[in-house]
Amino acid sequence: MRGKRAVVLGGAGFVGSHLCERLLDDGAESVIAVDNLITGNEQNVRTLKPRAGFQYVKQDIIDGLEVDGPVDYVLNLASPASPIDYANLPLETLRVGSIGTENALKLAEKKKAVFLMASTSEVYGDPLVHPQKEDYWGNVNPIGPRSVYDEAKRYSEAISAAYERSRGVEVRIVRIFNTYGPRMRLNDGRVVPAFVGQALKGEDFSVFGDGSQTRSFCYVKDLVDGLVRLVLSDVRGPVNIGNPREMTIKQFAEAVRAASGGGREIVYHPLPKDDPKQRQPDITRARTLLGWEPKVLLEDGLRETIAYFREVAGRPSGT
């Protein structure tokens, strides 16, 4: 990455800000973070702004995308990503996955840059195959409440592949599984901040369904390492990046309780429509082609995440 120039779309988001930091640490000459802050937070890049080579641009990529000078990598992480966000922002989610992704691809084509599309395990829907391999086409409801995100990401993969076939753009596609860590929003609706927030407030854990549905949780630094390895590789086709350690939601609530020392009883609520029953990545391609696998234990990652949320809770409002 030394001496390279990268544009990170969604660069003030949870994952995007960690990616910007990693690229700078790896010696990138220039990192431009583009974000409209619809779900991102400028605070996430506050410590990066004084660093040489970093630039933050507030912009909606749906409206077009122009960058001066050469660009080596365009990394597209721009999208609402939590169920609450894409339920509240359905059209914005569809537009950034379609119009926004094509604008990003046009920039990569113009600059002859490598294009990384950050897709998601949600393209597998409520999977009938377990664990999920990249050649599984998925089980997705195209008009359900989660469809705006699922289908936006499926379309973004399709148009990325089309630009590679028809326009010669070098494309890398990553399918990101559940990721957690510092800079998540406490109120974003995903299970990690939800459980951590409830634990820190001494509240009951809200579990949807009977708690037997499974997830796999990857610490954000491990994920970012996988993204960097992929964009620097010549691997074609989707690659799963996630932690294959599978656990039930009920087990995860107990893990948060143990790490935080807080939380009360588990209270059960109806399972939302189309909520996946199982989610576990097969990371064989990542292991064999990228030499990647997660290193951070859940217990260690939770300690870091809980410490971050404790710090945020102690900050004055708006900082």
Tab-separated table of C-alpha atoms in Angstrom:
chain	number	residue	atom	x	y	z
A	1	MET	CA	0.000	0.000	0.000
A	2	ARG	CA	3.017	2.287	0.353
A	3	GLY	CA	2.778	5.270	-1.966
A	4	LYS	CA	-0.718	4.335	-3.185
A	5	ARG	CA	-3.804	6.540	-3.366
A	6	ALA	CA	-7.146	5.221	-2.118
A	7	VAL	CA	-10.704	6.525	-2.053
A	8	VAL	CA	-12.888	4.992	0.690
A	9	LEU	CA	-16.613	5.494	0.158
A	10	GLY	CA	-18.462	5.355	3.455
A	11	GLY	CA	-15.162	6.334	5.017
A	12	ALA	CA	-16.685	7.911	8.147
A	13	GLY	CA	-18.668	4.800	8.968
A	14	PHE	CA	-17.876	2.057	11.443
A	15	VAL	CA	-15.857	-0.198	9.129
A	16	GLY	CA	-14.836	2.539	6.689
A	17	SER	CA	-13.065	4.619	9.331
A	18	HIS	CA	-11.072	1.612	10.524
A	19	LEU	CA	-10.131	0.878	6.916
A	20	CYS	CA	-8.918	4.461	6.376
A	21	GLU	CA	-6.779	4.176	9.494
A	22	ARG	CA	-5.275	0.879	8.349
A	23	LEU	CA	-4.451	2.210	4.871
A	24	LEU	CA	-2.639	5.199	6.372
A	25	ASP	CA	-0.790	2.930	8.808
A	26	ASP	CA	0.292	0.790	5.848
A	27	GLY	CA	1.885	3.782	4.143
A	28	ALA	CA	-0.760	4.970	1.688
A	29	GLU	CA	0.214	8.335	0.214
A	30	SER	CA	-3.386	9.550	0.086
A	31	VAL	CA	-6.644	8.347	1.626
A	32	ILE	CA	-9.813	10.243	0.745
A	33	ALA	CA	-12.825	9.350	2.892
A	34	VAL	CA	-16.148	10.202	1.251
A	35	ASP	CA	-19.314	10.051	3.355
A	36	ASN	CA	-22.670	11.836	3.460
A	37	LEU	CA	-22.998	11.042	7.205
A	38	ILE	CA	-26.459	9.548	6.744
A	39	THR	CA	-25.303	6.769	9.085
A	40	GLY	CA	-21.609	7.651	9.407
A	41	ASN	CA	-20.109	9.981	11.993
A	42	GLU	CA	-17.384	12.539	11.406
A	43	GLN	CA	-16.128	11.771	14.929
A	44	ASN	CA	-14.923	8.426	13.577
A	45	VAL	CA	-12.257	10.166	11.484
A	46	ARG	CA	-11.451	12.940	13.959
A	47	THR	CA	-8.054	11.455	14.854
A	48	LEU	CA	-7.238	10.897	11.176
A	49	LYS	CA	-7.765	14.492	10.038
A	50	PRO	CA	-4.358	15.783	11.261
A	51	ARG	CA	-2.524	12.928	9.541
A	52	ALA	CA	-0.612	13.623	6.346
A	53	GLY	CA	-2.383	12.341	3.264
A	54	PHE	CA	-5.855	12.094	4.787
A	55	GLN	CA	-8.831	14.033	3.465
A	56	TYR	CA	-12.492	13.872	4.422
A	57	VAL	CA	-15.141	14.915	1.889
A	58	LYS	CA	-18.814	15.181	2.817
A	59	GLN	CA	-20.635	14.020	-0.284
A	60	ASP	CA	-23.436	11.700	-1.380
A	61	ILE	CA	-22.086	9.353	-4.043
A	62	ILE	CA	-25.566	9.094	-5.558
A	63	ASP	CA	-25.007	12.635	-6.859
A	64	GLY	CA	-21.810	11.697	-8.700
A	65	LEU	CA	-18.185	11.291	-7.793
A	66	GLU	CA	-15.158	13.292	-8.931
A	67	VAL	CA	-11.658	12.993	-7.487
A	68	ASP	CA	-8.640	14.981	-8.652
A	69	GLY	CA	-5.398	13.219	-9.485
A	70	PRO	CA	-4.533	9.539	-9.773
A	71	VAL	CA	-6.353	6.866	-7.772
A	72	ASP	CA	-5.111	3.302	-7.272
A	73	TYR	CA	-8.006	1.870	-5.261
A	74	VAL	CA	-11.706	2.671	-4.920
A	75	LEU	CA	-13.184	0.874	-1.909
A	76	ASN	CA	-16.970	1.035	-1.758
A	77	LEU	CA	-18.388	0.621	1.753
A	78	ALA	CA	-21.144	3.222	1.304
A	79	SER	CA	-24.511	1.950	2.533
A	80	PRO	CA	-26.766	1.823	5.551
A	81	ALA	CA	-26.003	-1.568	7.074
A	82	SER	CA	-28.189	-2.168	10.122
A	83	PRO	CA	-31.820	-3.344	10.020
A	84	ILE	CA	-32.998	-0.155	11.727
A	85	ASP	CA	-31.143	2.012	9.219
A	86	TYR	CA	-32.339	0.317	6.067
A	87	ALA	CA	-35.884	0.090	7.445
A	88	ASN	CA	-35.838	3.864	7.983
A	89	LEU	CA	-33.903	4.586	4.762
A	90	PRO	CA	-35.253	2.070	2.229
A	91	LEU	CA	-34.968	4.165	-0.919
A	92	GLU	CA	-31.606	5.600	0.082
A	93	THR	CA	-30.334	2.047	0.632
A	94	LEU	CA	-31.499	0.937	-2.811
A	95	ARG	CA	-30.112	4.037	-4.510
A	96	VAL	CA	-26.652	3.828	-2.956
A	97	GLY	CA	-26.468	0.136	-3.878
A	98	SER	CA	-27.424	0.874	-7.477
A	99	ILE	CA	-26.708	4.461	-8.554
A	100	GLY	CA	-23.985	4.973	-5.962
A	101	THR	CA	-22.203	1.746	-6.848
A	102	GLU	CA	-22.248	2.578	-10.551
A	103	ASN	CA	-20.838	6.047	-9.870
A	104	ALA	CA	-18.061	4.387	-7.864
A	105	LEU	CA	-17.397	1.944	-10.706
A	106	LYS	CA	-17.249	4.825	-13.195
A	107	LEU	CA	-14.603	6.484	-11.025
A	108	ALA	CA	-12.590	3.261	-10.893
A	109	GLU	CA	-12.893	2.860	-14.662
A	110	LYS	CA	-11.824	6.458	-15.301
A	111	LYS	CA	-8.834	6.215	-12.949
A	112	LYS	CA	-7.945	2.619	-13.957
A	113	ALA	CA	-8.183	1.768	-10.267
A	114	VAL	CA	-8.894	-1.534	-8.543
A	115	PHE	CA	-12.484	-1.546	-7.269
A	116	LEU	CA	-13.455	-3.243	-3.998
A	117	MET	CA	-17.172	-3.877	-3.507
A	118	ALA	CA	-18.100	-4.421	0.132
A	119	SER	CA	-21.021	-6.800	-0.119
A	120	THR	CA	-22.606	-8.773	2.693
A	121	SER	CA	-23.609	-12.176	3.979
A	122	GLU	CA	-27.177	-10.912	3.593
A	123	VAL	CA	-26.966	-11.893	-0.087
A	124	TYR	CA	-27.430	-15.444	1.204
A	125	GLY	CA	-30.735	-14.452	2.856
A	126	ASP	CA	-32.106	-17.073	5.236
A	127	PRO	CA	-29.725	-19.779	4.015
A	128	LEU	CA	-30.687	-23.364	3.286
A	129	VAL	CA	-26.986	-24.306	3.044
A	130	HIS	CA	-24.769	-24.253	6.113
A	131	PRO	CA	-22.115	-22.977	6.440
A	132	GLN	CA	-22.374	-20.575	3.521
A	133	LYS	CA	-19.882	-20.885	0.673
A	134	GLU	CA	-19.435	-18.310	-2.052
A	135	ASP	CA	-21.001	-20.542	-4.710
A	136	TYR	CA	-24.322	-20.631	-2.814
A	137	TRP	CA	-26.882	-18.396	-4.566
A	138	GLY	CA	-28.956	-17.711	-1.488
A	139	ASN	CA	-32.549	-17.843	-0.267
A	140	VAL	CA	-33.765	-14.255	-0.375
A	141	ASN	CA	-37.240	-12.726	-0.231
A	142	PRO	CA	-37.056	-10.016	-2.946
A	143	ILE	CA	-39.960	-7.966	-1.522
A	144	GLY	CA	-39.638	-8.567	2.223
A	145	PRO	CA	-38.678	-5.996	4.875
A	146	ARG	CA	-34.971	-6.832	4.525
A	147	SER	CA	-35.058	-6.871	0.729
A	148	VAL	CA	-33.974	-3.266	0.258
A	149	TYR	CA	-30.562	-4.131	1.693
A	150	ASP	CA	-30.307	-7.724	0.446
A	151	GLU	CA	-31.241	-6.859	-3.131
A	152	ALA	CA	-29.212	-3.640	-3.181
A	153	LYS	CA	-26.109	-5.652	-2.344
A	154	ARG	CA	-26.988	-8.425	-4.813
A	155	TYR	CA	-27.392	-5.761	-7.509
A	156	SER	CA	-24.121	-4.104	-6.525
A	157	GLU	CA	-22.344	-7.439	-6.993
A	158	ALA	CA	-24.048	-7.917	-10.365
A	159	ILE	CA	-23.136	-4.488	-11.720
A	160	SER	CA	-19.576	-4.838	-10.410
A	161	ALA	CA	-19.231	-8.138	-12.259
A	162	ALA	CA	-20.749	-6.553	-15.377
A	163	TYR	CA	-18.238	-3.690	-15.295
A	164	GLU	CA	-15.445	-6.224	-14.960
A	165	ARG	CA	-16.675	-8.271	-17.937
A	166	SER	CA	-17.700	-5.419	-20.230
A	167	ARG	CA	-15.425	-2.531	-19.215
A	168	GLY	CA	-12.334	-4.290	-17.906
A	169	VAL	CA	-12.501	-2.812	-14.404
A	170	GLU	CA	-10.502	-4.841	-11.884
A	171	VAL	CA	-13.117	-5.872	-9.324
A	172	ARG	CA	-12.814	-7.488	-5.909
A	173	ILE	CA	-15.985	-8.532	-4.063
A	174	VAL	CA	-16.041	-9.225	-0.335
A	175	ARG	CA	-19.031	-10.669	1.485
A	176	ILE	CA	-18.822	-9.356	5.020
A	177	PHE	CA	-20.347	-11.359	7.872
A	178	ASN	CA	-21.357	-9.937	11.265
A	179	THR	CA	-18.645	-7.545	12.407
A	180	TYR	CA	-18.292	-5.681	15.697
A	181	GLY	CA	-15.927	-3.343	17.475
A	182	PRO	CA	-15.292	0.264	18.486
A	183	ARG	CA	-17.102	3.010	16.505
A	184	MET	CA	-20.335	1.079	16.170
A	185	ARG	CA	-23.334	3.232	17.050
A	186	LEU	CA	-24.907	2.211	20.329
A	187	ASN	CA	-28.408	2.655	18.879
A	188	ASP	CA	-27.892	1.104	15.442
A	189	GLY	CA	-30.084	-1.890	16.227
A	190	ARG	CA	-27.560	-4.662	15.646
A	191	VAL	CA	-27.171	-7.313	18.285
A	192	VAL	CA	-23.693	-6.354	19.544
A	193	PRO	CA	-24.407	-2.714	20.476
A	194	ALA	CA	-27.912	-3.682	21.603
A	195	PHE	CA	-26.662	-6.260	24.096
A	196	VAL	CA	-23.707	-4.154	25.214
A	197	GLY	CA	-25.940	-1.132	25.752
A	198	GLN	CA	-28.401	-3.185	27.790
A	199	ALA	CA	-25.583	-4.690	29.849
A	200	LEU	CA	-24.055	-1.306	30.657
A	201	LYS	CA	-27.457	0.057	31.715
A	202	GLY	CA	-28.237	-3.014	33.803
A	203	GLU	CA	-31.257	-3.832	31.645
A	204	ASP	CA	-32.708	-7.115	30.413
A	205	PHE	CA	-31.273	-8.599	27.225
A	206	SER	CA	-33.818	-8.436	24.389
A	207	VAL	CA	-33.644	-11.662	22.390
A	208	PHE	CA	-35.818	-12.098	19.315
A	209	GLY	CA	-37.204	-15.581	18.769
A	210	ASP	CA	-36.120	-18.337	21.144
A	211	GLY	CA	-32.432	-17.373	20.968
A	212	SER	CA	-31.453	-20.492	19.033
A	213	GLN	CA	-30.668	-18.645	15.794
A	214	THR	CA	-26.926	-18.472	15.169
A	215	ARG	CA	-24.466	-15.776	14.183
A	216	SER	CA	-20.685	-15.532	13.791
A	217	PHE	CA	-18.927	-12.404	15.055
A	218	CYS	CA	-15.728	-11.015	13.528
A	219	TYR	CA	-13.718	-8.241	15.202
A	220	VAL	CA	-13.341	-5.194	12.991
A	221	LYS	CA	-9.522	-5.259	12.861
A	222	ASP	CA	-9.621	-8.812	11.543
A	223	LEU	CA	-12.176	-7.802	8.925
A	224	VAL	CA	-10.110	-4.825	7.776
A	225	ASP	CA	-7.052	-7.050	7.435
A	226	GLY	CA	-9.093	-9.271	5.120
A	227	LEU	CA	-10.233	-6.275	3.051
A	228	VAL	CA	-6.669	-5.054	2.579
A	229	ARG	CA	-5.401	-8.508	1.647
A	230	LEU	CA	-8.199	-8.872	-0.904
A	231	VAL	CA	-7.749	-5.499	-2.584
A	232	LEU	CA	-3.999	-6.118	-2.906
A	233	SER	CA	-4.562	-9.578	-4.396
A	234	ASP	CA	-5.592	-10.689	-7.877
A	235	VAL	CA	-8.448	-12.865	-6.551
A	236	ARG	CA	-11.581	-12.757	-8.687
A	237	GLY	CA	-15.056	-13.657	-7.525
A	238	PRO	CA	-16.683	-13.144	-4.117
A	239	VAL	CA	-14.755	-13.930	-0.934
A	240	ASN	CA	-16.368	-14.457	2.469
A	241	ILE	CA	-14.713	-12.563	5.299
A	242	GLY	CA	-16.009	-13.394	8.751
A	243	ASN	CA	-15.367	-15.465	11.829
A	244	PRO	CA	-16.503	-19.093	11.461
A	245	ARG	CA	-16.995	-19.502	15.222
A	246	GLU	CA	-20.764	-19.969	15.354
A	247	MET	CA	-22.865	-19.353	18.437
A	248	THR	CA	-26.516	-18.897	19.299
A	249	ILE	CA	-27.870	-15.460	20.130
A	250	LYS	CA	-28.599	-16.720	23.650
A	251	GLN	CA	-24.964	-17.820	24.030
A	252	PHE	CA	-23.848	-14.432	22.759
A	253	ALA	CA	-25.962	-12.651	25.381
A	254	GLU	CA	-24.204	-14.711	28.052
A	255	ALA	CA	-20.814	-13.812	26.537
A	256	VAL	CA	-21.681	-10.100	26.760
A	257	ARG	CA	-22.841	-10.588	30.343
A	258	ALA	CA	-19.540	-12.265	31.236
A	259	ALA	CA	-17.398	-9.610	29.520
A	260	SER	CA	-19.308	-6.630	30.907
A	261	GLY	CA	-20.333	-7.877	34.314
A	262	GLY	CA	-23.797	-6.445	33.679
A	263	GLY	CA	-27.212	-7.205	32.276
A	264	ARG	CA	-30.257	-8.810	33.822
A	265	GLU	CA	-32.549	-11.514	32.502
A	266	ILE	CA	-33.032	-12.636	28.915
A	267	VAL	CA	-36.455	-11.475	27.668
A	268	TYR	CA	-37.827	-13.023	24.500
A	269	HIS	CA	-39.644	-11.160	21.721
A	270	PRO	CA	-41.214	-12.293	18.410
A	271	LEU	CA	-38.684	-13.025	15.663
A	272	PRO	CA	-38.770	-10.378	12.877
A	273	LYS	CA	-39.903	-11.489	9.428
A	274	ASP	CA	-37.162	-13.083	7.280
A	275	ASP	CA	-34.605	-12.961	10.088
A	276	PRO	CA	-31.942	-15.578	9.203
A	277	LYS	CA	-31.954	-18.703	11.374
A	278	GLN	CA	-28.289	-19.541	10.707
A	279	ARG	CA	-25.294	-17.503	9.641
A	280	GLN	CA	-21.766	-18.909	9.462
A	281	PRO	CA	-19.129	-18.268	6.797
A	282	ASP	CA	-17.105	-20.888	5.025
A	283	ILE	CA	-13.772	-19.047	4.786
A	284	THR	CA	-11.868	-21.649	2.773
A	285	ARG	CA	-11.282	-19.212	-0.105
A	286	ALA	CA	-10.003	-16.502	2.237
A	287	ARG	CA	-7.678	-18.964	3.970
A	288	THR	CA	-6.262	-20.524	0.814
A	289	LEU	CA	-6.162	-17.498	-1.525
A	290	LEU	CA	-5.449	-14.651	0.904
A	291	GLY	CA	-3.785	-16.422	3.824
A	292	TRP	CA	-6.434	-14.794	6.012
A	293	GLU	CA	-8.279	-15.977	9.066
A	294	PRO	CA	-9.508	-14.131	12.160
A	295	LYS	CA	-7.119	-13.825	15.081
A	296	VAL	CA	-9.019	-11.870	17.744
A	297	LEU	CA	-10.935	-14.002	20.228
A	298	LEU	CA	-14.536	-12.972	20.889
A	299	GLU	CA	-13.781	-12.453	24.559
A	300	ASP	CA	-10.921	-10.046	23.754
A	301	GLY	CA	-12.885	-8.195	21.089
A	302	LEU	CA	-15.847	-7.749	23.409
A	303	ARG	CA	-13.608	-6.230	26.082
A	304	GLU	CA	-12.346	-3.634	23.578
A	305	THR	CA	-15.863	-2.931	22.337
A	306	ILE	CA	-17.346	-2.583	25.813
A	307	ALA	CA	-14.512	-0.243	26.840
A	308	TYR	CA	-15.301	1.924	23.799
A	309	PHE	CA	-19.006	2.124	24.629
A	310	ARG	CA	-18.214	2.985	28.252
A	311	GLU	CA	-16.013	5.828	26.990
A	312	VAL	CA	-18.702	7.079	24.602
A	313	ALA	CA	-21.309	7.003	27.369
A	314	GLY	CA	-19.076	9.309	29.424
A	315	ARG	CA	-18.611	11.914	26.690
A	316	PRO	CA	-20.595	15.161	26.584
A	317	SER	CA	-23.497	15.053	24.129
A	318	GLY	CA	-22.473	15.696	20.512
A	319	THR	CA	-18.809	14.756	20.917
